Amino acid sequence: MIRKLTILPLLATLLLGASLMPARADAAHDFTGVWTSVDPVDDSFQVMSVGFSDSPRVVLIDFNATVACDGGGIAIASGRGSVSDGHLTGDFRVRCLVQGIVSTGVGFDFTLIDNETLSEAGPNPNTWARLF
């Protein structure tokens, strides 16, 4: 029951923040919004919010981060990125709710496939779908 109570405020905050973002102004802001995926490593559900800016704030929540957090659990990765040539790149700081900060400087690279799909580069490529 405690885990459910912890998740609800996180989701509410993420969705509220996304609903307050302005509409996209140009191609550089096509990443703006809320995206979802399933982690290809452990099949956990992930939600990511990308802010509206030339160096957008990116917040990713993994609801069973077995790779980042000992024994799984919720991980929140946050950082700033830059948009260039259809790519959003940058670095995350990863925090597990139980353990605190577990790593910094974790690189990310997302490619805009179309208005509804992102591709994530890396050792375990992933596909993200736009929620809104």
Coordinates of C-alpha atoms in Angstrom, one line a residue:
M1 CA 0.0 0.0 0.0
I2 CA 2.9 2.4 0.7
R3 CA 4.3 2.0 -2.8
K4 CA 0.9 2.9 -4.4
L5 CA 0.7 6.0 -2.2
T6 CA 4.2 7.0 -3.3
I7 CA 3.5 6.5 -7.0
L8 CA 0.3 8.6 -7.1
P9 CA 1.8 11.9 -6.2
L10 CA 4.7 11.3 -8.7
L11 CA 2.3 10.6 -11.5
A12 CA 0.0 13.6 -10.6
T13 CA 3.0 16.0 -10.6
L14 CA 4.3 14.6 -13.9
L15 CA 0.9 14.9 -15.6
L16 CA 0.2 18.4 -14.1
G17 CA 3.6 19.7 -15.3
A18 CA 3.0 18.3 -18.8
S19 CA -0.5 19.8 -19.0
L20 CA 1.0 23.3 -18.3
M21 CA 3.6 23.1 -21.1
P22 CA 2.9 25.3 -24.1
A23 CA 2.2 24.0 -27.5
R24 CA 5.3 23.2 -29.6
A25 CA 6.6 26.2 -31.5
D26 CA 8.9 24.6 -34.1
A27 CA 10.7 21.4 -35.0
A28 CA 13.2 21.8 -32.2
H29 CA 10.4 21.4 -29.7
D30 CA 8.8 18.3 -31.1
F31 CA 10.2 16.4 -28.2
T32 CA 8.0 18.4 -25.7
G33 CA 5.5 16.2 -24.0
V34 CA 5.0 13.0 -22.0
W35 CA 6.3 9.7 -23.4
T36 CA 6.0 6.1 -22.2
S37 CA 7.9 2.9 -22.8
V38 CA 8.6 -0.5 -21.5
D39 CA 12.2 -1.1 -20.5
P40 CA 13.7 -3.8 -22.8
V41 CA 16.0 -5.0 -19.9
D42 CA 13.4 -5.8 -17.2
D43 CA 10.0 -5.0 -18.8
S44 CA 9.3 -2.2 -16.3
F45 CA 7.0 0.7 -17.2
Q46 CA 8.6 4.1 -17.8
V47 CA 7.2 7.6 -18.1
M48 CA 9.3 10.5 -19.4
S49 CA 8.5 14.2 -19.5
V50 CA 10.3 16.6 -21.8
G51 CA 10.0 20.3 -21.2
F52 CA 9.6 23.2 -23.7
S53 CA 13.0 24.8 -24.1
D54 CA 16.1 24.8 -26.3
S55 CA 17.8 22.9 -23.4
P56 CA 14.7 21.0 -22.1
R57 CA 14.5 19.5 -18.7
V58 CA 14.0 15.7 -19.0
V59 CA 12.5 13.7 -16.2
L60 CA 12.2 9.9 -16.5
I61 CA 10.5 7.7 -13.9
D62 CA 11.1 3.9 -14.1
F63 CA 8.7 2.0 -11.9
N64 CA 10.8 -1.1 -11.4
A65 CA 14.4 0.0 -12.1
T66 CA 16.2 -3.3 -11.5
V67 CA 19.3 -2.1 -13.2
A68 CA 19.7 1.2 -11.3
C69 CA 18.2 0.3 -7.9
D70 CA 19.2 -2.7 -5.9
G71 CA 16.3 -5.1 -5.9
G72 CA 14.2 -2.8 -8.2
G73 CA 12.0 0.0 -7.0
I74 CA 11.3 3.5 -8.4
A75 CA 14.1 5.4 -10.0
I76 CA 13.9 9.0 -11.1
A77 CA 16.4 10.3 -13.7
S78 CA 16.5 14.0 -14.3
G79 CA 18.7 16.2 -16.4
R80 CA 18.9 18.8 -19.2
G81 CA 19.4 18.1 -22.8
S82 CA 19.9 19.8 -26.1
V83 CA 18.1 19.4 -29.4
S84 CA 19.9 19.2 -32.7
D85 CA 19.1 17.5 -36.0
G86 CA 16.2 15.4 -34.6
H87 CA 18.2 14.3 -31.6
L88 CA 17.7 15.1 -27.9
T89 CA 20.9 14.4 -26.0
G90 CA 22.2 15.1 -22.5
D91 CA 23.0 13.6 -19.1
F92 CA 20.8 12.2 -16.3
R93 CA 21.4 12.1 -12.6
V94 CA 19.7 8.9 -11.3
R95 CA 18.0 8.7 -7.9
C96 CA 16.4 5.6 -6.4
L97 CA 13.7 6.5 -3.9
V98 CA 15.1 4.1 -1.3
Q99 CA 18.8 4.6 -1.9
G100 CA 19.2 8.2 -3.0
I101 CA 21.4 9.3 -5.9
V102 CA 23.1 6.2 -7.4
S103 CA 24.7 7.7 -10.5
T104 CA 25.4 10.9 -12.3
G105 CA 26.4 11.7 -15.9
V106 CA 24.3 8.9 -17.4
G107 CA 24.0 9.9 -21.1
F108 CA 20.8 9.8 -23.1
D109 CA 20.2 10.1 -26.8
F110 CA 16.6 10.1 -28.2
T111 CA 15.8 10.4 -31.9
L112 CA 12.5 11.7 -33.1
I113 CA 11.1 9.1 -35.5
D114 CA 7.8 10.9 -36.1
N115 CA 5.5 13.0 -33.9
E116 CA 4.4 10.0 -31.9
T117 CA 7.6 7.9 -31.6
L118 CA 11.1 8.3 -30.2
S119 CA 13.9 5.9 -30.5
E120 CA 16.5 5.6 -27.7
A121 CA 20.1 4.8 -28.5
G122 CA 22.4 2.8 -26.3
P123 CA 23.3 -0.7 -25.3
N124 CA 19.6 -1.6 -25.0
P125 CA 17.7 0.4 -27.7
N126 CA 14.2 1.3 -26.8
T127 CA 11.1 2.8 -28.4
W128 CA 9.0 5.5 -26.7
A129 CA 5.4 6.4 -27.6
R130 CA 3.9 9.9 -27.0
L131 CA 1.2 9.9 -24.3
F132 CA 0.5 13.6 -25.0

